[in-house]
Coordinates of C-alpha atoms and ligand atoms in Angstrom, one line a residue:
Chain A
M1 CA 19.0 -8.1 7.2
S2 CA 19.3 -6.5 10.6
G3 CA 22.7 -7.9 11.2
T4 CA 24.4 -4.5 11.2
G5 CA 22.3 -3.0 14.0
Q6 CA 22.7 -5.7 16.5
H7 CA 25.4 -4.3 18.7
A8 CA 24.2 -0.9 19.5
P9 CA 20.7 -1.8 21.0
T10 CA 22.1 -4.4 23.4
R11 CA 24.5 -1.9 24.7
H12 CA 22.0 0.9 25.1
K13 CA 19.4 -1.3 26.7
V14 CA 21.6 -1.8 29.8
H15 CA 20.0 0.1 32.7
P16 CA 22.0 2.5 34.7
G17 CA 21.7 0.2 37.7
T18 CA 23.5 -2.7 36.1
G19 CA 26.8 -0.8 35.7
G20 CA 28.8 -4.0 35.5
D21 CA 27.2 -5.1 32.3
T22 CA 27.8 -1.7 30.7
L23 CA 31.5 -1.9 31.5
G24 CA 31.8 -5.4 30.2
A25 CA 30.1 -4.5 26.9
D26 CA 32.3 -1.4 26.5
R27 CA 35.4 -3.4 27.1
A28 CA 34.2 -6.0 24.5
A29 CA 33.4 -3.2 22.0
A30 CA 36.8 -1.6 22.5
G31 CA 38.2 -5.1 21.9
G32 CA 42.0 -5.5 22.2
G33 CA 42.5 -8.5 19.8
P34 CA 43.7 -8.5 16.2
R35 CA 41.8 -5.5 14.8
G36 CA 42.3 -6.3 11.1
A37 CA 40.9 -9.8 11.3
A38 CA 37.9 -8.6 13.4
E39 CA 37.3 -5.9 10.8
L40 CA 37.4 -8.4 7.9
A41 CA 35.0 -10.7 9.8
G42 CA 32.7 -7.8 10.4
R43 CA 32.7 -6.9 6.8
L44 CA 32.1 -10.5 5.7
A45 CA 29.3 -10.8 8.2
Q46 CA 27.5 -7.9 6.5
M47 CA 27.4 -9.8 3.2
T48 CA 24.2 -11.7 3.0
V49 CA 25.7 -14.1 0.5
V50 CA 28.2 -15.4 3.0
W51 CA 25.3 -16.4 5.3
Y52 CA 23.6 -18.2 2.5
V53 CA 26.8 -20.2 1.9
V54 CA 27.1 -21.0 5.6
A55 CA 23.5 -22.2 5.8
V56 CA 24.0 -24.4 2.7
L57 CA 27.2 -25.9 4.2
L58 CA 25.3 -26.6 7.4
V59 CA 22.5 -28.4 5.5
W60 CA 25.2 -30.4 3.6
L61 CA 26.8 -31.3 6.9
A62 CA 23.6 -32.5 8.4
W63 CA 22.9 -34.5 5.3
E64 CA 26.2 -36.3 5.4
I65 CA 25.8 -37.0 9.1
A66 CA 22.4 -38.5 8.5
I67 CA 23.9 -40.9 5.9
V68 CA 27.1 -41.8 7.6
V69 CA 26.0 -41.8 11.3
G70 CA 22.3 -42.5 10.9
G71 CA 22.9 -45.1 8.1
T72 CA 19.8 -43.9 6.2
P73 CA 19.4 -46.1 3.1
D74 CA 20.0 -44.3 -0.2
Y75 CA 16.6 -45.1 -1.7
L76 CA 15.2 -42.8 1.0
L77 CA 18.1 -40.3 1.3
P78 CA 20.5 -40.2 -1.6
T79 CA 24.1 -39.2 -1.0
P80 CA 25.2 -35.7 -2.2
S81 CA 27.2 -37.3 -5.0
Q82 CA 24.2 -39.2 -6.2
V83 CA 22.2 -36.0 -6.4
A84 CA 25.1 -34.3 -8.1
S85 CA 25.1 -37.0 -10.8
A86 CA 21.3 -36.6 -11.1
F87 CA 21.9 -33.0 -12.0
R88 CA 24.4 -34.1 -14.7
T89 CA 22.2 -36.9 -16.1
Y90 CA 19.0 -35.0 -16.1
R91 CA 20.4 -31.6 -17.1
E92 CA 18.2 -31.2 -20.1
P93 CA 14.8 -32.0 -18.5
L94 CA 15.8 -30.0 -15.4
Q95 CA 16.6 -27.0 -17.5
H96 CA 13.5 -27.4 -19.6
H97 CA 11.2 -27.6 -16.6
A98 CA 13.0 -24.9 -14.6
W99 CA 12.5 -22.5 -17.5
F100 CA 8.8 -23.4 -17.6
T101 CA 8.4 -22.7 -13.9
T102 CA 10.5 -19.5 -14.3
R103 CA 8.1 -18.2 -17.0
E104 CA 5.1 -19.0 -14.9
V105 CA 6.5 -17.3 -11.8
L106 CA 7.6 -14.2 -13.8
I107 CA 4.2 -13.8 -15.5
A108 CA 2.2 -14.5 -12.3
F109 CA 4.4 -12.0 -10.4
A110 CA 4.1 -9.3 -13.0
L111 CA 0.4 -9.7 -13.2
S112 CA 0.1 -9.7 -9.4
V113 CA 2.2 -6.5 -9.1
A114 CA 0.3 -4.6 -11.8
G115 CA -3.1 -5.8 -10.7
G116 CA -2.4 -5.6 -7.0
V117 CA -1.1 -2.0 -7.2
L118 CA -4.1 -0.9 -9.4
L119 CA -6.6 -2.6 -7.1
A120 CA -5.0 -1.1 -4.0
I121 CA -5.5 2.5 -5.2
P122 CA -9.3 2.5 -4.9
V123 CA -9.0 0.5 -1.6
A124 CA -6.6 3.2 -0.2
F125 CA -8.6 6.2 -1.4
F126 CA -12.2 5.2 -0.9
K127 CA -13.4 4.2 2.6
S128 CA -16.4 2.4 1.2
V129 CA -14.2 0.4 -1.2
E130 CA -11.9 -0.5 1.7
R131 CA -14.8 -1.7 3.8
V132 CA -16.0 -4.1 1.1
A133 CA -12.6 -5.1 -0.1
Y134 CA -11.2 -6.4 3.2
P135 CA -14.0 -9.0 3.8
L136 CA -13.5 -10.1 0.2
I137 CA -9.8 -10.4 0.6
V138 CA -10.1 -12.4 3.8
M139 CA -12.7 -14.7 2.3
M140 CA -10.6 -15.3 -0.8
Q141 CA -7.5 -16.0 1.2
A142 CA -9.4 -18.4 3.4
V143 CA -10.1 -20.6 0.4
P144 CA -7.2 -23.1 -0.1
K145 CA -6.0 -22.4 -3.6
V146 CA -5.4 -26.1 -4.3
A147 CA -9.1 -26.5 -4.0
L148 CA -9.5 -24.0 -6.8
G149 CA -7.1 -25.9 -9.1
P150 CA -9.7 -28.2 -10.6
L151 CA -11.9 -25.2 -11.3
F152 CA -9.1 -23.3 -13.0
I153 CA -8.4 -26.3 -15.1
V154 CA -12.0 -26.3 -16.3
W155 CA -11.7 -22.6 -17.1
F156 CA -8.1 -22.3 -18.4
G157 CA -7.2 -25.8 -19.6
F158 CA -4.1 -27.9 -18.9
G159 CA -1.3 -25.5 -19.5
L160 CA 0.8 -22.7 -18.3
S161 CA -2.1 -20.3 -18.0
T162 CA -3.8 -22.3 -15.2
N163 CA -0.5 -22.4 -13.2
V164 CA -0.2 -18.6 -13.7
V165 CA -3.7 -18.0 -12.6
I166 CA -3.1 -20.1 -9.4
G167 CA 0.1 -18.1 -8.8
V168 CA -1.7 -14.8 -9.2
S169 CA -4.6 -16.0 -7.0
V170 CA -2.1 -16.3 -4.1
A171 CA 0.5 -13.6 -4.9
I172 CA -1.9 -10.7 -5.6
F173 CA -3.2 -10.4 -2.0
P174 CA 0.1 -9.3 -0.3
V175 CA 0.5 -6.7 -3.0
I176 CA -3.0 -5.3 -2.6
V177 CA -2.8 -5.2 1.2
N178 CA 0.7 -3.8 1.5
T179 CA 0.2 -1.2 -1.2
A180 CA -3.0 0.0 0.4
L181 CA -1.3 0.1 3.7
G182 CA 1.6 2.1 2.4
L183 CA -0.7 4.6 0.6
T184 CA -2.9 5.2 3.6
G185 CA -0.1 5.3 6.1
I186 CA 1.1 8.7 4.8
D187 CA 1.7 11.6 7.1
P188 CA -1.4 13.9 6.5
D189 CA 0.8 17.0 6.9
L190 CA 2.9 15.9 4.0
V191 CA -0.2 15.9 1.8
R192 CA -1.2 19.3 3.2
L193 CA 2.2 20.7 2.4
G194 CA 1.9 19.3 -1.2
R195 CA -1.5 20.9 -1.6
S196 CA -0.2 24.2 -0.4
M197 CA 2.4 24.0 -3.2
G198 CA -0.4 23.7 -5.7
G199 CA 0.0 19.9 -6.1
S200 CA -2.9 18.3 -8.1
P201 CA -4.1 14.9 -6.8
M202 CA -2.2 13.3 -9.7
R203 CA 1.1 15.0 -8.9
L204 CA 0.6 14.4 -5.2
F205 CA 0.3 10.7 -6.0
W206 CA 3.4 10.5 -8.1
L207 CA 5.6 12.8 -6.1
V208 CA 4.6 12.1 -2.5
R209 CA 2.1 9.3 -1.9
L210 CA 3.7 6.5 -4.1
P211 CA 7.3 7.2 -3.0
T212 CA 6.1 7.1 0.6
A213 CA 4.4 3.8 0.1
L214 CA 7.4 2.2 -1.6
P215 CA 8.9 0.5 1.5
S216 CA 5.6 -1.1 2.2
I217 CA 5.0 -2.1 -1.4
F218 CA 8.4 -3.8 -1.5
A219 CA 7.6 -5.7 1.7
G220 CA 4.5 -6.9 -0.2
L221 CA 6.5 -7.8 -3.3
K222 CA 8.9 -10.0 -1.3
V223 CA 6.0 -12.0 0.0
A224 CA 4.3 -12.0 -3.4
V225 CA 7.3 -13.4 -5.3
T226 CA 7.5 -16.3 -2.8
F227 CA 3.8 -16.9 -3.1
A228 CA 4.0 -16.8 -6.9
V229 CA 6.5 -19.7 -6.7
I230 CA 4.3 -21.7 -4.4
G231 CA 1.2 -21.0 -6.5
A232 CA 3.0 -22.1 -9.7
V233 CA 4.3 -25.3 -8.2
V234 CA 0.9 -26.1 -6.7
G235 CA -0.5 -25.6 -10.2
E236 CA 2.1 -27.9 -11.7
F237 CA 1.2 -30.6 -9.1
I238 CA -2.4 -30.6 -10.2
V239 CA -2.1 -29.8 -13.9
G240 CA 1.0 -31.9 -14.6
G241 CA 3.0 -32.1 -17.8
S242 CA 5.6 -29.4 -17.2
G243 CA 7.5 -27.5 -14.6
L244 CA 9.7 -28.4 -11.7
G245 CA 6.7 -29.1 -9.5
Y246 CA 5.6 -31.7 -12.1
L247 CA 9.1 -33.1 -12.2
T248 CA 9.1 -33.8 -8.4
V249 CA 5.8 -35.6 -8.7
S250 CA 7.0 -37.7 -11.6
A251 CA 10.3 -38.5 -10.0
S252 CA 8.5 -39.5 -6.9
G253 CA 6.3 -41.8 -8.9
N254 CA 9.3 -43.4 -10.6
Q255 CA 11.1 -43.8 -7.2
N256 CA 13.9 -41.7 -8.7
V257 CA 14.9 -40.1 -5.4
P258 CA 18.1 -38.4 -6.6
L259 CA 16.1 -36.6 -9.4
L260 CA 13.4 -35.7 -6.8
F261 CA 16.1 -34.1 -4.7
A262 CA 17.6 -32.4 -7.7
S263 CA 14.3 -30.8 -8.7
V264 CA 13.6 -29.7 -5.2
I265 CA 17.0 -28.1 -4.9
A266 CA 16.5 -26.4 -8.3
L267 CA 13.1 -25.1 -7.0
A268 CA 14.8 -23.8 -3.9
V269 CA 17.5 -22.0 -5.9
L270 CA 14.9 -20.5 -8.2
G271 CA 12.9 -19.2 -5.1
V272 CA 16.0 -17.7 -3.6
L273 CA 17.0 -16.1 -6.8
F274 CA 13.6 -14.5 -7.2
Y275 CA 13.6 -13.2 -3.7
A276 CA 17.2 -11.9 -4.1
A277 CA 16.2 -10.0 -7.2
I278 CA 13.5 -8.2 -5.4
D279 CA 15.8 -7.6 -2.5
V280 CA 18.4 -6.0 -4.7
A281 CA 15.8 -3.9 -6.5
E282 CA 14.5 -2.7 -3.1
R283 CA 18.0 -1.7 -2.0
L284 CA 18.5 0.3 -5.2
V285 CA 15.1 2.0 -5.2
L286 CA 14.9 2.7 -1.4
R287 CA 18.6 3.6 -0.9
H288 CA 17.6 7.0 0.4
H289 CA 14.5 6.0 2.4
P290 CA 15.3 6.1 6.1
Q291 CA 13.9 2.6 6.7
S292 CA 16.7 1.1 4.6
G293 CA 19.2 3.5 6.1
N294 CA 21.6 1.1 7.8
R295 CA 21.7 -1.7 5.2
G296 CA 25.0 -0.6 3.7
Chain B
M1 CA 26.3 35.0 6.5
T2 CA 25.0 38.2 8.0
G3 CA 26.5 40.7 5.6
S4 CA 23.2 41.7 4.0
T5 CA 23.8 43.0 0.6
T6 CA 20.7 43.9 -1.4
A7 CA 21.9 41.5 -4.3
K8 CA 20.9 38.5 -2.1
Y9 CA 17.3 39.5 -2.0
P10 CA 14.9 39.6 -4.9
A11 CA 13.3 42.9 -5.6
A12 CA 9.7 43.2 -4.5
A13 CA 8.2 40.7 -7.0
A14 CA 4.7 40.7 -5.8
A15 CA 3.3 43.0 -3.1
G16 CA 2.0 41.3 -0.1
L17 CA -1.7 40.3 0.2
P18 CA -4.0 41.6 3.0
L19 CA -5.3 38.9 5.3
R20 CA -8.2 38.8 7.7
A21 CA -9.7 36.4 10.2
E22 CA -13.4 37.1 11.0
G23 CA -14.7 35.4 14.2
L24 CA -12.6 32.3 13.4
G25 CA -13.3 29.2 15.6
K26 CA -12.2 25.6 15.4
T27 CA -13.6 22.6 17.3
F28 CA -11.9 19.3 16.7
R29 CA -13.7 16.0 17.3
S30 CA -11.4 13.6 19.0
A31 CA -11.5 9.9 18.1
R32 CA -13.7 9.2 21.1
G33 CA -16.2 11.8 20.0
A34 CA -15.2 14.4 22.6
A35 CA -15.1 18.0 21.3
V36 CA -11.8 19.9 21.6
R37 CA -12.2 23.7 21.2
A38 CA -8.9 24.8 19.7
L39 CA -9.8 28.4 18.6
D40 CA -12.5 30.7 19.6
G41 CA -13.6 34.0 18.1
I42 CA -10.3 35.0 16.4
D43 CA -10.5 38.5 14.8
L44 CA -7.4 39.6 13.1
S45 CA -6.7 42.0 10.3
I46 CA -3.3 42.1 8.6
A47 CA -2.3 44.7 6.1
P48 CA -0.3 44.0 2.9
G49 CA 3.4 43.6 3.7
E50 CA 2.8 43.5 7.4
F51 CA 4.9 41.1 9.6
V52 CA 2.8 39.7 12.4
S53 CA 4.3 37.5 15.1
I54 CA 2.0 35.1 17.0
L55 CA 2.9 34.1 20.6
G56 CA 1.0 31.8 22.9
P57 CA 1.3 28.8 25.2
S58 CA 1.8 25.4 23.7
G59 CA -1.4 23.8 22.5
C60 CA -3.3 27.1 22.3
G61 CA -4.1 26.7 18.6
K62 CA -1.4 28.7 16.8
S63 CA -0.6 25.9 14.3
T64 CA -4.4 25.4 13.8
L65 CA -4.8 29.1 13.1
L66 CA -2.0 29.1 10.6
A67 CA -3.4 26.1 8.8
I68 CA -6.9 27.7 8.5
L69 CA -5.4 31.0 7.2
A70 CA -3.4 29.0 4.6
G71 CA -6.5 27.2 3.5
L72 CA -5.2 23.8 4.7
D73 CA -7.9 23.3 7.3
K74 CA -11.5 24.4 7.6
A75 CA -12.7 26.7 10.4
T76 CA -15.9 25.5 12.2
Q77 CA -16.9 29.1 12.8
G78 CA -16.2 32.4 11.0
A79 CA -14.0 32.7 7.9
A80 CA -10.5 33.6 6.7
V81 CA -10.3 36.2 4.0
V82 CA -7.2 36.7 1.9
G83 CA -6.9 39.4 -0.8
G84 CA -10.6 40.1 -0.4
K85 CA -11.7 36.5 -1.1
P86 CA -12.8 34.0 1.5
V87 CA -10.3 31.1 1.8
T88 CA -11.9 27.9 0.6
A89 CA -8.9 26.0 -0.9
P90 CA -5.2 25.8 -0.1
L91 CA -3.5 29.1 -0.9
V92 CA -1.0 28.2 -3.6
D93 CA 0.4 31.7 -3.5
A94 CA 1.7 31.2 0.0
G95 CA 4.9 29.9 1.3
V96 CA 4.1 27.6 4.1
M97 CA 6.5 26.2 6.7
F98 CA 5.0 23.6 9.0
Q99 CA 6.2 23.0 12.6
R100 CA 7.9 19.8 11.4
D101 CA 10.3 20.1 8.4
L102 CA 8.4 17.5 6.3
L103 CA 11.4 17.0 3.9
L104 CA 11.1 14.1 1.5
D105 CA 13.8 11.6 2.4
W106 CA 14.4 10.4 -1.1
H107 CA 15.4 13.8 -2.5
T108 CA 18.5 15.9 -1.9
C109 CA 18.1 19.2 0.0
E110 CA 18.2 21.1 -3.3
D111 CA 15.5 18.9 -4.9
N112 CA 13.4 19.2 -1.7
I113 CA 13.5 23.0 -2.2
L114 CA 12.6 22.7 -5.9
M115 CA 9.6 20.5 -5.0
Q116 CA 7.9 23.9 -4.7
F117 CA 8.0 24.1 -8.6
K118 CA 7.7 20.4 -9.3
M119 CA 4.4 20.3 -7.4
R120 CA 3.1 23.1 -9.6
G121 CA 4.2 21.3 -12.7
Q122 CA 6.8 23.9 -13.5
P123 CA 10.4 23.3 -14.7
T124 CA 12.9 23.3 -11.9
A125 CA 16.0 24.2 -13.8
P126 CA 15.5 28.0 -13.9
H127 CA 15.2 28.0 -10.1
R128 CA 18.3 26.0 -9.2
D129 CA 20.5 29.0 -8.7
R130 CA 17.9 30.7 -6.4
A131 CA 17.7 27.5 -4.3
R132 CA 21.5 27.5 -3.9
E133 CA 21.5 31.2 -3.0
L134 CA 18.9 30.6 -0.3
L135 CA 20.8 27.6 1.0
A136 CA 23.9 29.8 1.2
L137 CA 21.9 32.5 3.0
V138 CA 21.0 30.0 5.8
G139 CA 24.6 28.7 5.9
M140 CA 23.8 25.4 4.2
E141 CA 25.5 25.7 0.8
S142 CA 27.5 22.6 1.3
A143 CA 24.4 20.5 2.0
A144 CA 22.7 21.1 -1.4
Q145 CA 23.4 17.5 -2.6
R146 CA 23.0 15.8 0.7
Y147 CA 20.0 13.8 1.8
P148 CA 17.8 14.9 4.7
R149 CA 18.5 11.9 6.9
E150 CA 22.2 12.9 7.0
L151 CA 21.3 16.3 8.6
S152 CA 20.6 17.5 12.1
G153 CA 17.2 18.8 13.1
G154 CA 18.3 22.4 12.8
M155 CA 19.8 21.8 9.4
R156 CA 16.7 20.2 8.1
Q157 CA 14.7 23.1 9.4
R158 CA 16.8 25.6 7.5
V159 CA 16.2 23.6 4.3
A160 CA 12.5 23.7 5.0
I161 CA 12.7 27.5 5.3
C162 CA 14.4 27.8 1.9
R163 CA 11.6 25.7 0.5
A164 CA 9.0 28.1 1.8
L165 CA 10.8 31.1 0.4
V166 CA 12.1 29.9 -3.0
H167 CA 9.1 30.8 -5.1
E168 CA 9.0 34.3 -3.6
P169 CA 5.5 34.1 -2.3
P170 CA 3.5 37.3 -1.5
L171 CA 2.3 35.5 1.7
L172 CA 4.3 33.6 4.2
F173 CA 3.1 31.3 7.0
L174 CA 5.9 30.3 9.2
D175 CA 5.3 27.9 12.1
E176 CA 8.2 28.1 14.6
P177 CA 10.7 28.1 11.7
F178 CA 13.7 28.5 14.0
G179 CA 12.6 26.3 16.9
A180 CA 15.5 23.8 16.5
L181 CA 18.3 26.2 16.1
D182 CA 21.1 27.4 18.5
A183 CA 20.8 31.0 19.7
L184 CA 23.4 32.4 17.5
T185 CA 22.2 30.8 14.2
R186 CA 18.8 31.8 15.2
E187 CA 19.7 35.5 15.6
N188 CA 21.6 35.5 12.3
L189 CA 18.6 34.0 10.5
N190 CA 16.3 36.5 12.1
T191 CA 18.3 39.2 10.5
E192 CA 18.2 37.5 7.2
L193 CA 14.5 36.9 7.4
A194 CA 13.9 40.5 8.3
A195 CA 15.9 41.7 5.3
L196 CA 14.3 39.1 3.0
T197 CA 10.7 39.9 3.8
A198 CA 11.4 43.7 3.8
H199 CA 12.7 43.4 0.3
S200 CA 10.0 41.1 -1.0
G201 CA 7.2 43.0 0.6
A202 CA 5.5 39.7 1.6
T203 CA 2.8 39.6 4.3
V204 CA 4.1 37.3 7.0
V205 CA 2.4 35.4 9.8
F206 CA 5.1 34.1 12.1
V207 CA 4.4 31.7 14.9
T208 CA 7.0 31.5 17.6
H209 CA 7.8 30.7 21.2
G210 CA 10.7 33.2 21.1
I211 CA 9.6 36.5 22.6
D212 CA 12.8 38.1 21.4
E213 CA 12.4 37.2 17.8
A214 CA 8.7 38.0 17.9
V215 CA 9.7 41.6 18.7
F216 CA 12.7 41.7 16.5
L217 CA 10.8 40.6 13.4
G218 CA 7.3 41.8 14.0
D219 CA 5.4 44.9 13.1
R220 CA 2.9 43.5 15.5
A221 CA 2.9 40.8 18.1
V222 CA -0.3 38.9 18.8
V223 CA -0.6 37.1 22.1
M224 CA -3.0 34.2 22.4
S225 CA -4.5 32.6 25.5
A226 CA -4.4 29.0 26.5
R227 CA -6.9 26.7 24.8
P228 CA -9.4 27.6 23.5
G229 CA -7.1 30.1 21.8
R230 CA -8.3 33.7 21.9
I231 CA -6.4 36.8 21.1
I232 CA -5.6 38.5 24.4
A233 CA -3.3 41.2 23.2
D234 CA -2.2 42.8 19.9
V235 CA 0.9 44.8 20.4
R236 CA 2.2 47.2 17.8
I237 CA 6.0 47.1 17.7
D238 CA 7.2 50.6 16.9
L239 CA 10.8 49.8 16.2
P240 CA 12.8 51.4 13.4
H241 CA 13.3 49.6 10.1
P242 CA 15.5 48.0 8.8
R243 CA 15.8 45.6 11.7
G244 CA 19.4 44.9 12.4
A245 CA 21.2 43.4 15.4
H246 CA 21.6 46.9 17.0
I247 CA 17.8 46.9 17.6
R248 CA 18.2 44.4 20.5
E249 CA 20.2 47.1 22.3
L250 CA 17.4 49.6 22.3
P251 CA 15.5 50.2 25.6
E252 CA 12.2 50.0 23.7
F253 CA 13.1 46.5 22.6
T254 CA 13.5 45.4 26.2
A255 CA 10.3 47.1 27.1
Y256 CA 8.4 45.2 24.4
T257 CA 9.8 41.9 25.4
A258 CA 9.1 42.5 29.1
R259 CA 5.5 43.5 28.3
L260 CA 4.9 40.4 26.1
R261 CA 6.5 38.1 28.7
K262 CA 4.1 39.5 31.3
L263 CA 1.1 39.0 29.0
L264 CA 2.2 35.4 28.3
A265 CA 2.8 34.6 31.9
H266 CA -0.8 35.8 32.8
D267 CA -2.0 33.7 29.9
G268 CA -5.3 35.5 29.9
R269 CA -6.6 33.2 32.6
P270 CA -7.8 34.9 35.9
D271 CA -6.7 31.9 38.0
H272 CA -3.1 32.6 36.9
R273 CA -3.1 36.2 38.3
E274 CA -2.1 35.1 41.8
G275 CA -5.0 36.1 43.9
V276 CA -5.8 39.3 42.0
R277 CA -9.4 38.7 41.0
P278 CA -11.2 41.5 39.2
Ligands
LIG301 N1 -6.4 17.0 14.2 C1 -6.7 17.2 15.5 N2 -7.6 16.5 16.2 C2 -7.9 16.8 17.4 N3 -7.3 17.8 18.1 C3 -6.4 18.5 17.5 C4 -6.0 18.3 16.2 N4 -5.0 19.2 15.8 C5 -4.8 19.9 17.0 N5 -5.7 19.6 18.0 C6 -5.7 20.2 19.3 O1 -5.9 21.6 19.1 C7 -5.1 22.3 20.0 C8 -4.3 23.3 19.3 O2 -3.3 22.6 18.6 P1 -2.2 23.4 17.8 O3 -1.3 22.4 17.2 O4 -2.8 24.4 17.0 O5 -1.4 24.1 19.0 P2 -0.1 25.1 19.0 O6 -0.5 26.4 19.6 O7 0.5 25.1 17.6 O8 0.9 24.4 20.0 P3 2.5 24.3 20.0 O9 3.0 25.6 20.4 O10 2.8 23.2 21.0 O11 2.9 24.0 18.6 C9 -4.4 21.3 20.8 O12 -5.0 21.1 22.1 C10 -4.5 20.0 20.0 O13 -4.6 18.9 20.9
LIG302 MG1 2.1 24.5 16.8

């Protein structure tokens, strides 16, 4: 994310005393070499997707090495081709369970965002609410959500709703905390200016406070979407029956390691896609906010 | 930019409002509980349509005074009275420009200016032309659709000036509006501001560190002492209107600036008067 800004700081940090370094850096920056290729490499380096591909290829390489060089038996570590064929063989159940997990995550995330932002407003605007809310939040976060699973099953039954509730119970906190932080972190002079323009509290909220809080809110959303996936999968572990989390447990029980790998990979892909969706939304919404200035 | 034709300026829409400070004082409580006296016994009376420049050393409470007069901060002693009524809430009739530009990063310059109407819940479309005119007046016509972070400090400041003026307020509170500008742009904008306020008839309180512009623009120049801020001099500037660039050539102009410079140097503190103790 910060890839674009990496050159300037290292160059400016050089102290006047270490003139040699400065010269070296300048020469490197002026760079004689083939300019076109360097430019292309630079442009590629700015594309996040490229780095994801590189990372996946590295994992793949390590995987192959572990099999070929390490001689790991395939009932512990299947070969990539075995996993690929598991994807083909189990396409239907994988799709079915992935869709189930996707729905859980989407609902849990939506509820966390709506509830989290709404709850954050009184936390941000009333000191007394804030004082009570933070101990509550800390206490709630200290409880391992897995431990609440059996209780939620009693309350909500063996189904999607229990997994959603577990998802919300983890994902809502980063939304509350970051939204409250963003709303309280506003420059008080900006509020005074708005009031001198005749802004009502409502208009100040929509026109100044909320837009100012957006970068912080998005930081919370990114954490929340990851937490929602974790919460949903934890729910599936406990509740069973459906979802990619359940599929991993069941594949593990059947010693079907290729399927186990396939469902874990499917979960990873889902997680990355959710995160990427928020990231894209953030870039769109915050394209004029200074914090996102050098992201291209 | 300086060719001041009357067409550029709105006719006197609303006459300026009279303004008074009566024994104004302000004590801040710092985070550690220590009391900081920022203002002390400020008495000031400003007639409708008068242009008052306020000079004083950094940290003497000029911005604080402006905020209290504009109803954005509460005095701890005394009261501010505007148009015969004590100030208890933000004066929405005023055009306020803070020391920092406070532009919203997610709006274009033009939309930042039009915030003045959005905040009031009024439609912005009828005022778009006026916003553009003002931008042109400060030499920023090409920046209307640009975003604040693409602008220099001085350019941002000029947009903030337009925002304070666009609703043609009868009262103007300007806190170092030209602080970030080069000398030439500053002088040009001084001339424009003089013409603009003369036409609109607004009452203006103008905080500045520039002695030159304080004299050039002001009907009066008020000098404050170092903290706690008190008024140590209130100088009537008897220079002809309209104020144009030629005024700076007058010997009276130089006399006023010299006098204010001396007042500021002495700062109202006896220990600054180099051995001369009354
Ligand atoms: N919110 C605050 N809390 C505590 N002290 C404050 C606060 N605001 C201002 N002060 C203090 O009050 C004094 C006056 O501040 P003010 O901003 O009015 O000065 P100023 O005359 O505008 O200075 P400058 O010319 O540098 O802008 C300063 O000493 C400042 O430290
Ligand atoms: Mg100030």
